Amino acid sequence: MLKHVVFMKFKQTATEADILDLEKSLGALPSAIPEIKGYEFGRDVVKSDRSYDFALVSTFDNLESLKRYQVHPDHVLVLEKVRKLVDSILAVDFLA
């Protein structure tokens, strides 16, 4: 299994409505993209200096499945929202 982990730091201009819309869009992806085997996301609850604001952990069968997910039209639309809302984004992909 391949784990795809993403951390996002929102721009100060990101509103609660923006973040709720992103959460709704992310939540719709597992039913639209069959390559997704597991999908969890949420906001940081600690809020320390080293924290990011939001995290996503998704699971795929293999690297090829992740690559298909990354170019899926529904995922691409969500990425457009992410790019408008975040100052910084980090990603790590590892075999579990």
PDB file of N, CA and C in Angstrom:
ATOM      1  N   MET A   1       0.842  -1.190   0.000  1.00  0.00           N
ATOM      2  CA  MET A   1       0.000   0.000   0.000  1.00  0.00           C
ATOM      3  C   MET A   1       0.880   1.243   0.000  1.00  0.00           C
ATOM      4  N   LEU A   2       0.393   2.273  -0.635  1.00  0.00           N
ATOM      5  CA  LEU A   2       1.098   3.548  -0.714  1.00  0.00           C
ATOM      6  C   LEU A   2       0.296   4.596   0.057  1.00  0.00           C
ATOM      7  N   LYS A   3       0.966   5.294   0.948  1.00  0.00           N
ATOM      8  CA  LYS A   3       0.345   6.389   1.698  1.00  0.00           C
ATOM      9  C   LYS A   3       0.768   7.713   1.076  1.00  0.00           C
ATOM     10  N   HIS A   4      -0.201   8.594   0.890  1.00  0.00           N
ATOM     11  CA  HIS A   4       0.019   9.938   0.354  1.00  0.00           C
ATOM     12  C   HIS A   4      -0.401  10.911   1.456  1.00  0.00           C
ATOM     13  N   VAL A   5       0.558  11.654   1.997  1.00  0.00           N
ATOM     14  CA  VAL A   5       0.311  12.554   3.118  1.00  0.00           C
ATOM     15  C   VAL A   5       0.566  13.987   2.661  1.00  0.00           C
ATOM     16  N   VAL A   6      -0.390  14.868   2.924  1.00  0.00           N
ATOM     17  CA  VAL A   6      -0.290  16.263   2.490  1.00  0.00           C
ATOM     18  C   VAL A   6      -0.556  17.169   3.692  1.00  0.00           C
ATOM     19  N   PHE A   7       0.273  18.198   3.837  1.00  0.00           N
ATOM     20  CA  PHE A   7       0.078  19.222   4.868  1.00  0.00           C
ATOM     21  C   PHE A   7      -0.121  20.564   4.181  1.00  0.00           C
ATOM     22  N   MET A   8      -1.092  21.342   4.660  1.00  0.00           N
ATOM     23  CA  MET A   8      -1.402  22.647   4.073  1.00  0.00           C
ATOM     24  C   MET A   8      -1.390  23.726   5.141  1.00  0.00           C
ATOM     25  N   LYS A   9      -0.819  24.863   4.777  1.00  0.00           N
ATOM     26  CA  LYS A   9      -0.880  26.055   5.625  1.00  0.00           C
ATOM     27  C   LYS A   9      -1.698  27.076   4.838  1.00  0.00           C
ATOM     28  N   PHE A  10      -2.843  27.460   5.402  1.00  0.00           N
ATOM     29  CA  PHE A  10      -3.749  28.366   4.696  1.00  0.00           C
ATOM     30  C   PHE A  10      -3.242  29.811   4.696  1.00  0.00           C
ATOM     31  N   LYS A  11      -3.599  30.521   3.644  1.00  0.00           N
ATOM     32  CA  LYS A  11      -3.347  31.960   3.590  1.00  0.00           C
ATOM     33  C   LYS A  11      -4.200  32.639   4.664  1.00  0.00           C
ATOM     34  N   GLN A  12      -3.761  33.782   5.133  1.00  0.00           N
ATOM     35  CA  GLN A  12      -4.554  34.512   6.131  1.00  0.00           C
ATOM     36  C   GLN A  12      -5.886  34.964   5.562  1.00  0.00           C
ATOM     37  N   THR A  13      -5.973  35.050   4.243  1.00  0.00           N
ATOM     38  CA  THR A  13      -7.215  35.486   3.594  1.00  0.00           C
ATOM     39  C   THR A  13      -8.224  34.353   3.420  1.00  0.00           C
ATOM     40  N   ALA A  14      -7.837  33.113   3.712  1.00  0.00           N
ATOM     41  CA  ALA A  14      -8.762  31.984   3.595  1.00  0.00           C
ATOM     42  C   ALA A  14      -9.859  32.118   4.653  1.00  0.00           C
ATOM     43  N   THR A  15     -11.086  32.047   4.210  1.00  0.00           N
ATOM     44  CA  THR A  15     -12.217  32.194   5.132  1.00  0.00           C
ATOM     45  C   THR A  15     -12.727  30.829   5.586  1.00  0.00           C
ATOM     46  N   GLU A  16     -13.545  30.847   6.607  1.00  0.00           N
ATOM     47  CA  GLU A  16     -14.175  29.614   7.079  1.00  0.00           C
ATOM     48  C   GLU A  16     -14.993  28.978   5.954  1.00  0.00           C
ATOM     49  N   ALA A  17     -15.691  29.789   5.191  1.00  0.00           N
ATOM     50  CA  ALA A  17     -16.484  29.267   4.072  1.00  0.00           C
ATOM     51  C   ALA A  17     -15.587  28.597   3.031  1.00  0.00           C
ATOM     52  N   ASP A  18     -14.426  29.197   2.759  1.00  0.00           N
ATOM     53  CA  ASP A  18     -13.473  28.601   1.819  1.00  0.00           C
ATOM     54  C   ASP A  18     -13.030  27.218   2.291  1.00  0.00           C
ATOM     55  N   ILE A  19     -12.710  27.113   3.569  1.00  0.00           N
ATOM     56  CA  ILE A  19     -12.207  25.856   4.125  1.00  0.00           C
ATOM     57  C   ILE A  19     -13.316  24.807   4.156  1.00  0.00           C
ATOM     58  N   LEU A  20     -14.520  25.209   4.517  1.00  0.00           N
ATOM     59  CA  LEU A  20     -15.656  24.278   4.488  1.00  0.00           C
ATOM     60  C   LEU A  20     -15.906  23.763   3.073  1.00  0.00           C
ATOM     61  N   ASP A  21     -15.793  24.641   2.085  1.00  0.00           N
ATOM     62  CA  ASP A  21     -15.963  24.235   0.687  1.00  0.00           C
ATOM     63  C   ASP A  21     -14.879  23.241   0.275  1.00  0.00           C
ATOM     64  N   LEU A  22     -13.650  23.482   0.708  1.00  0.00           N
ATOM     65  CA  LEU A  22     -12.559  22.556   0.416  1.00  0.00           C
ATOM     66  C   LEU A  22     -12.832  21.195   1.054  1.00  0.00           C
ATOM     67  N   GLU A  23     -13.265  21.199   2.304  1.00  0.00           N
ATOM     68  CA  GLU A  23     -13.569  19.944   2.991  1.00  0.00           C
ATOM     69  C   GLU A  23     -14.675  19.172   2.268  1.00  0.00           C
ATOM     70  N   LYS A  24     -15.687  19.873   1.819  1.00  0.00           N
ATOM     71  CA  LYS A  24     -16.779  19.229   1.084  1.00  0.00           C
ATOM     72  C   LYS A  24     -16.251  18.625  -0.217  1.00  0.00           C
ATOM     73  N   SER A  25     -15.422  19.370  -0.921  1.00  0.00           N
ATOM     74  CA  SER A  25     -14.858  18.887  -2.186  1.00  0.00           C
ATOM     75  C   SER A  25     -13.956  17.682  -1.966  1.00  0.00           C
ATOM     76  N   LEU A  26     -13.124  17.725  -0.943  1.00  0.00           N
ATOM     77  CA  LEU A  26     -12.264  16.591  -0.624  1.00  0.00           C
ATOM     78  C   LEU A  26     -13.093  15.365  -0.253  1.00  0.00           C
ATOM     79  N   GLY A  27     -14.140  15.576   0.514  1.00  0.00           N
ATOM     80  CA  GLY A  27     -14.992  14.476   0.950  1.00  0.00           C
ATOM     81  C   GLY A  27     -15.693  13.763  -0.192  1.00  0.00           C
ATOM     82  N   ALA A  28     -15.876  14.448  -1.310  1.00  0.00           N
ATOM     83  CA  ALA A  28     -16.540  13.845  -2.470  1.00  0.00           C
ATOM     84  C   ALA A  28     -15.593  12.988  -3.309  1.00  0.00           C
ATOM     85  N   LEU A  29     -14.297  13.138  -3.133  1.00  0.00           N
ATOM     86  CA  LEU A  29     -13.351  12.436  -4.000  1.00  0.00           C
ATOM     87  C   LEU A  29     -13.366  10.912  -3.877  1.00  0.00           C
ATOM     88  N   PRO A  30     -13.448  10.326  -2.685  1.00  0.00           N
ATOM     89  CA  PRO A  30     -13.411   8.857  -2.626  1.00  0.00           C
ATOM     90  C   PRO A  30     -14.505   8.161  -3.430  1.00  0.00           C
ATOM     91  N   SER A  31     -15.679   8.741  -3.507  1.00  0.00           N
ATOM     92  CA  SER A  31     -16.750   8.102  -4.279  1.00  0.00           C
ATOM     93  C   SER A  31     -16.580   8.336  -5.783  1.00  0.00           C
ATOM     94  N   ALA A  32     -15.778   9.326  -6.160  1.00  0.00           N
ATOM     95  CA  ALA A  32     -15.575   9.643  -7.572  1.00  0.00           C
ATOM     96  C   ALA A  32     -14.329   9.003  -8.164  1.00  0.00           C
ATOM     97  N   ILE A  33     -13.377   8.631  -7.307  1.00  0.00           N
ATOM     98  CA  ILE A  33     -12.087   8.130  -7.786  1.00  0.00           C
ATOM     99  C   ILE A  33     -11.845   6.751  -7.184  1.00  0.00           C
ATOM    100  N   PRO A  34     -12.027   5.702  -7.978  1.00  0.00           N
ATOM    101  CA  PRO A  34     -11.929   4.340  -7.426  1.00  0.00           C
ATOM    102  C   PRO A  34     -10.531   3.956  -6.939  1.00  0.00           C
ATOM    103  N   GLU A  35      -9.510   4.648  -7.369  1.00  0.00           N
ATOM    104  CA  GLU A  35      -8.145   4.346  -6.916  1.00  0.00           C
ATOM    105  C   GLU A  35      -7.943   4.617  -5.430  1.00  0.00           C
ATOM    106  N   ILE A  36      -8.757   5.473  -4.848  1.00  0.00           N
ATOM    107  CA  ILE A  36      -8.627   5.816  -3.433  1.00  0.00           C
ATOM    108  C   ILE A  36      -9.106   4.642  -2.587  1.00  0.00           C
ATOM    109  N   LYS A  37      -8.218   4.113  -1.754  1.00  0.00           N
ATOM    110  CA  LYS A  37      -8.555   2.989  -0.874  1.00  0.00           C
ATOM    111  C   LYS A  37      -8.830   3.448   0.553  1.00  0.00           C
ATOM    112  N   GLY A  38      -8.259   4.566   0.945  1.00  0.00           N
ATOM    113  CA  GLY A  38      -8.486   5.157   2.256  1.00  0.00           C
ATOM    114  C   GLY A  38      -8.307   6.658   2.140  1.00  0.00           C
ATOM    115  N   TYR A  39      -9.079   7.432   2.926  1.00  0.00           N
ATOM    116  CA  TYR A  39      -9.038   8.883   2.764  1.00  0.00           C
ATOM    117  C   TYR A  39      -9.459   9.546   4.071  1.00  0.00           C
ATOM    118  N   GLU A  40      -8.538  10.235   4.694  1.00  0.00           N
ATOM    119  CA  GLU A  40      -8.827  10.969   5.930  1.00  0.00           C
ATOM    120  C   GLU A  40      -8.221  12.359   5.820  1.00  0.00           C
ATOM    121  N   PHE A  41      -8.912  13.335   6.359  1.00  0.00           N
ATOM    122  CA  PHE A  41      -8.378  14.696   6.371  1.00  0.00           C
ATOM    123  C   PHE A  41      -8.987  15.455   7.539  1.00  0.00           C
ATOM    124  N   GLY A  42      -8.311  16.539   7.924  1.00  0.00           N
ATOM    125  CA  GLY A  42      -8.847  17.353   8.999  1.00  0.00           C
ATOM    126  C   GLY A  42      -7.954  18.533   9.333  1.00  0.00           C
ATOM    127  N   ARG A  43      -8.495  19.379  10.167  1.00  0.00           N
ATOM    128  CA  ARG A  43      -7.787  20.589  10.592  1.00  0.00           C
ATOM    129  C   ARG A  43      -6.925  20.302  11.814  1.00  0.00           C
ATOM    130  N   ASP A  44      -5.853  21.047  11.929  1.00  0.00           N
ATOM    131  CA  ASP A  44      -4.971  20.927  13.092  1.00  0.00           C
ATOM    132  C   ASP A  44      -5.716  21.401  14.342  1.00  0.00           C
ATOM    133  N   VAL A  45      -5.586  20.658  15.417  1.00  0.00           N
ATOM    134  CA  VAL A  45      -6.251  21.024  16.665  1.00  0.00           C
ATOM    135  C   VAL A  45      -5.281  21.597  17.697  1.00  0.00           C
ATOM    136  N   VAL A  46      -3.974  21.464  17.471  1.00  0.00           N
ATOM    137  CA  VAL A  46      -2.984  21.938  18.436  1.00  0.00           C
ATOM    138  C   VAL A  46      -2.594  23.387  18.164  1.00  0.00           C
ATOM    139  N   LYS A  47      -2.382  23.714  16.911  1.00  0.00           N
ATOM    140  CA  LYS A  47      -2.050  25.074  16.471  1.00  0.00           C
ATOM    141  C   LYS A  47      -0.783  25.624  17.117  1.00  0.00           C
ATOM    142  N   SER A  48       0.306  24.900  16.980  1.00  0.00           N
ATOM    143  CA  SER A  48       1.594  25.376  17.478  1.00  0.00           C
ATOM    144  C   SER A  48       2.361  26.057  16.348  1.00  0.00           C
ATOM    145  N   ASP A  49       3.515  26.637  16.673  1.00  0.00           N
ATOM    146  CA  ASP A  49       4.330  27.315  15.664  1.00  0.00           C
ATOM    147  C   ASP A  49       4.793  26.367  14.564  1.00  0.00           C
ATOM    148  N   ARG A  50       4.944  25.103  14.882  1.00  0.00           N
ATOM    149  CA  ARG A  50       5.437  24.136  13.898  1.00  0.00           C
ATOM    150  C   ARG A  50       4.321  23.445  13.126  1.00  0.00           C
ATOM    151  N   SER A  51       3.081  23.723  13.479  1.00  0.00           N
ATOM    152  CA  SER A  51       1.937  23.038  12.880  1.00  0.00           C
ATOM    153  C   SER A  51       1.564  23.606  11.517  1.00  0.00           C
ATOM    154  N   TYR A  52       1.016  22.723  10.716  1.00  0.00           N
ATOM    155  CA  TYR A  52       0.307  23.138   9.511  1.00  0.00           C
ATOM    156  C   TYR A  52      -1.172  23.170   9.871  1.00  0.00           C
ATOM    157  N   ASP A  53      -1.987  23.818   9.046  1.00  0.00           N
ATOM    158  CA  ASP A  53      -3.395  24.016   9.376  1.00  0.00           C
ATOM    159  C   ASP A  53      -4.279  22.821   9.050  1.00  0.00           C
ATOM    160  N   PHE A  54      -3.831  21.991   8.107  1.00  0.00           N
ATOM    161  CA  PHE A  54      -4.708  20.961   7.565  1.00  0.00           C
ATOM    162  C   PHE A  54      -3.859  19.795   7.086  1.00  0.00           C
ATOM    163  N   ALA A  55      -4.377  18.585   7.249  1.00  0.00           N
ATOM    164  CA  ALA A  55      -3.658  17.399   6.778  1.00  0.00           C
ATOM    165  C   ALA A  55      -4.606  16.465   6.046  1.00  0.00           C
ATOM    166  N   LEU A  56      -4.032  15.754   5.088  1.00  0.00           N
ATOM    167  CA  LEU A  56      -4.753  14.744   4.319  1.00  0.00           C
ATOM    168  C   LEU A  56      -3.887  13.497   4.262  1.00  0.00           C
ATOM    169  N   VAL A  57      -4.490  12.351   4.553  1.00  0.00           N
ATOM    170  CA  VAL A  57      -3.788  11.075   4.436  1.00  0.00           C
ATOM    171  C   VAL A  57      -4.663  10.176   3.563  1.00  0.00           C
ATOM    172  N   SER A  58      -4.111   9.753   2.427  1.00  0.00           N
ATOM    173  CA  SER A  58      -4.856   8.866   1.544  1.00  0.00           C
ATOM    174  C   SER A  58      -4.029   7.625   1.253  1.00  0.00           C
ATOM    175  N   THR A  59      -4.726   6.553   0.900  1.00  0.00           N
ATOM    176  CA  THR A  59      -4.078   5.274   0.667  1.00  0.00           C
ATOM    177  C   THR A  59      -4.429   4.773  -0.733  1.00  0.00           C
ATOM    178  N   PHE A  60      -3.408   4.227  -1.402  1.00  0.00           N
ATOM    179  CA  PHE A  60      -3.548   3.700  -2.756  1.00  0.00           C
ATOM    180  C   PHE A  60      -2.860   2.341  -2.831  1.00  0.00           C
ATOM    181  N   ASP A  61      -3.270   1.536  -3.795  1.00  0.00           N
ATOM    182  CA  ASP A  61      -2.653   0.218  -3.955  1.00  0.00           C
ATOM    183  C   ASP A  61      -1.176   0.306  -4.312  1.00  0.00           C
ATOM    184  N   ASN A  62      -0.830   1.303  -5.146  1.00  0.00           N
ATOM    185  CA  ASN A  62       0.540   1.397  -5.648  1.00  0.00           C
ATOM    186  C   ASN A  62       0.768   2.774  -6.255  1.00  0.00           C
ATOM    187  N   LEU A  63       1.968   3.003  -6.732  1.00  0.00           N
ATOM    188  CA  LEU A  63       2.333   4.300  -7.304  1.00  0.00           C
ATOM    189  C   LEU A  63       1.506   4.620  -8.541  1.00  0.00           C
ATOM    190  N   GLU A  64       1.203   3.629  -9.343  1.00  0.00           N
ATOM    191  CA  GLU A  64       0.400   3.860 -10.548  1.00  0.00           C
ATOM    192  C   GLU A  64      -1.000   4.365 -10.193  1.00  0.00           C
ATOM    193  N   SER A  65      -1.576   3.808  -9.146  1.00  0.00           N
ATOM    194  CA  SER A  65      -2.892   4.264  -8.681  1.00  0.00           C
ATOM    195  C   SER A  65      -2.837   5.712  -8.216  1.00  0.00           C
ATOM    196  N   LEU A  66      -1.781   6.075  -7.495  1.00  0.00           N
ATOM    197  CA  LEU A  66      -1.610   7.459  -7.052  1.00  0.00           C
ATOM    198  C   LEU A  66      -1.503   8.392  -8.251  1.00  0.00           C
ATOM    199  N   LYS A  67      -0.753   7.987  -9.258  1.00  0.00           N
ATOM    200  CA  LYS A  67      -0.584   8.827 -10.455  1.00  0.00           C
ATOM    201  C   LYS A  67      -1.912   9.028 -11.182  1.00  0.00           C
ATOM    202  N   ARG A  68      -2.746   7.990 -11.255  1.00  0.00           N
ATOM    203  CA  ARG A  68      -4.069   8.141 -11.885  1.00  0.00           C
ATOM    204  C   ARG A  68      -4.945   9.099 -11.075  1.00  0.00           C
ATOM    205  N   TYR A  69      -4.878   8.996  -9.752  1.00  0.00           N
ATOM    206  CA  TYR A  69      -5.609   9.907  -8.862  1.00  0.00           C
ATOM    207  C   TYR A  69      -5.181  11.353  -9.091  1.00  0.00           C
ATOM    208  N   GLN A  70      -3.887  11.566  -9.203  1.00  0.00           N
ATOM    209  CA  GLN A  70      -3.367  12.930  -9.323  1.00  0.00           C
ATOM    210  C   GLN A  70      -3.847  13.648 -10.580  1.00  0.00           C
ATOM    211  N   VAL A  71      -4.124  12.923 -11.648  1.00  0.00           N
ATOM    212  CA  VAL A  71      -4.570  13.560 -12.892  1.00  0.00           C
ATOM    213  C   VAL A  71      -6.068  13.413 -13.123  1.00  0.00           C
ATOM    214  N   HIS A  72      -6.764  12.758 -12.195  1.00  0.00           N
ATOM    215  CA  HIS A  72      -8.216  12.605 -12.329  1.00  0.00           C
ATOM    216  C   HIS A  72      -8.862  13.995 -12.356  1.00  0.00           C
ATOM    217  N   PRO A  73      -9.806  14.236 -13.272  1.00  0.00           N
ATOM    218  CA  PRO A  73     -10.416  15.575 -13.388  1.00  0.00           C
ATOM    219  C   PRO A  73     -11.011  16.109 -12.090  1.00  0.00           C
ATOM    220  N   ASP A  74     -11.636  15.256 -11.278  1.00  0.00           N
ATOM    221  CA  ASP A  74     -12.211  15.733 -10.009  1.00  0.00           C
ATOM    222  C   ASP A  74     -11.116  16.164  -9.035  1.00  0.00           C
ATOM    223  N   HIS A  75     -10.013  15.447  -9.020  1.00  0.00           N
ATOM    224  CA  HIS A  75      -8.892  15.825  -8.153  1.00  0.00           C
ATOM    225  C   HIS A  75      -8.270  17.130  -8.638  1.00  0.00           C
ATOM    226  N   VAL A  76      -8.140  17.288  -9.947  1.00  0.00           N
ATOM    227  CA  VAL A  76      -7.559  18.508 -10.510  1.00  0.00           C
ATOM    228  C   VAL A  76      -8.388  19.730 -10.109  1.00  0.00           C
ATOM    229  N   LEU A  77      -9.707  19.592 -10.101  1.00  0.00           N
ATOM    230  CA  LEU A  77     -10.570  20.706  -9.672  1.00  0.00           C
ATOM    231  C   LEU A  77     -10.332  21.071  -8.209  1.00  0.00           C
ATOM    232  N   VAL A  78     -10.158  20.067  -7.359  1.00  0.00           N
ATOM    233  CA  VAL A  78      -9.883  20.328  -5.947  1.00  0.00           C
ATOM    234  C   VAL A  78      -8.512  20.991  -5.795  1.00  0.00           C
ATOM    235  N   LEU A  79      -7.545  20.552  -6.579  1.00  0.00           N
ATOM    236  CA  LEU A  79      -6.211  21.172  -6.522  1.00  0.00           C
ATOM    237  C   LEU A  79      -6.259  22.664  -6.841  1.00  0.00           C
ATOM    238  N   GLU A  80      -7.129  23.041  -7.754  1.00  0.00           N
ATOM    239  CA  GLU A  80      -7.279  24.471  -8.076  1.00  0.00           C
ATOM    240  C   GLU A  80      -7.744  25.248  -6.843  1.00  0.00           C
ATOM    241  N   LYS A  81      -8.670  24.682  -6.082  1.00  0.00           N
ATOM    242  CA  LYS A  81      -9.123  25.330  -4.847  1.00  0.00           C
ATOM    243  C   LYS A  81      -7.987  25.405  -3.836  1.00  0.00           C
ATOM    244  N   VAL A  82      -7.251  24.309  -3.705  1.00  0.00           N
ATOM    245  CA  VAL A  82      -6.133  24.272  -2.761  1.00  0.00           C
ATOM    246  C   VAL A  82      -5.133  25.368  -3.084  1.00  0.00           C
ATOM    247  N   ARG A  83      -4.758  25.483  -4.333  1.00  0.00           N
ATOM    248  CA  ARG A  83      -3.750  26.472  -4.735  1.00  0.00           C
ATOM    249  C   ARG A  83      -4.177  27.899  -4.422  1.00  0.00           C
ATOM    250  N   LYS A  84      -5.474  28.169  -4.462  1.00  0.00           N
ATOM    251  CA  LYS A  84      -5.986  29.504  -4.133  1.00  0.00           C
ATOM    252  C   LYS A  84      -5.971  29.775  -2.628  1.00  0.00           C
ATOM    253  N   LEU A  85      -6.001  28.702  -1.823  1.00  0.00           N
ATOM    254  CA  LEU A  85      -6.166  28.856  -0.376  1.00  0.00           C
ATOM    255  C   LEU A  85      -4.892  28.728   0.436  1.00  0.00           C
ATOM    256  N   VAL A  86      -3.845  28.137  -0.122  1.00  0.00           N
ATOM    257  CA  VAL A  86      -2.687  27.821   0.707  1.00  0.00           C
ATOM    258  C   VAL A  86      -1.457  28.666   0.377  1.00  0.00           C
ATOM    259  N   ASP A  87      -0.703  28.949   1.434  1.00  0.00           N
ATOM    260  CA  ASP A  87       0.605  29.590   1.306  1.00  0.00           C
ATOM    261  C   ASP A  87       1.695  28.554   1.141  1.00  0.00           C
ATOM    262  N   SER A  88       1.501  27.400   1.779  1.00  0.00           N
ATOM    263  CA  SER A  88       2.527  26.374   1.783  1.00  0.00           C
ATOM    264  C   SER A  88       1.869  24.998   1.786  1.00  0.00           C
ATOM    265  N   ILE A  89       2.445  24.094   1.013  1.00  0.00           N
ATOM    266  CA  ILE A  89       1.933  22.722   0.965  1.00  0.00           C
ATOM    267  C   ILE A  89       3.129  21.762   0.926  1.00  0.00           C
ATOM    268  N   LEU A  90       3.024  20.694   1.699  1.00  0.00           N
ATOM    269  CA  LEU A  90       4.056  19.658   1.732  1.00  0.00           C
ATOM    270  C   LEU A  90       3.381  18.318   1.437  1.00  0.00           C
ATOM    271  N   ALA A  91       4.106  17.431   0.767  1.00  0.00           N
ATOM    272  CA  ALA A  91       3.576  16.096   0.498  1.00  0.00           C
ATOM    273  C   ALA A  91       4.675  15.065   0.669  1.00  0.00           C
ATOM    274  N   VAL A  92       4.272  13.896   1.163  1.00  0.00           N
ATOM    275  CA  VAL A  92       5.176  12.751   1.309  1.00  0.00           C
ATOM    276  C   VAL A  92       4.393  11.527   0.845  1.00  0.00           C
ATOM    277  N   ASP A  93       5.044  10.698   0.055  1.00  0.00           N
ATOM    278  CA  ASP A  93       4.463   9.432  -0.406  1.00  0.00           C
ATOM    279  C   ASP A  93       5.385   8.318   0.059  1.00  0.00           C
ATOM    280  N   PHE A  94       4.810   7.319   0.769  1.00  0.00           N
ATOM    281  CA  PHE A  94       5.652   6.233   1.263  1.00  0.00           C
ATOM    282  C   PHE A  94       4.903   4.917   1.219  1.00  0.00           C
ATOM    283  N   LEU A  95       5.646   3.829   1.150  1.00  0.00           N
ATOM    284  CA  LEU A  95       5.059   2.486   1.155  1.00  0.00           C
ATOM    285  C   LEU A  95       4.816   2.063   2.600  1.00  0.00           C
ATOM    286  N   ALA A  96       3.633   1.526   2.846  1.00  0.00           N
ATOM    287  CA  ALA A  96       3.288   1.093   4.201  1.00  0.00           C
ATOM    288  C   ALA A  96       3.057  -0.410   4.219  1.00  0.00           C
TER     289      ALA A  96
END
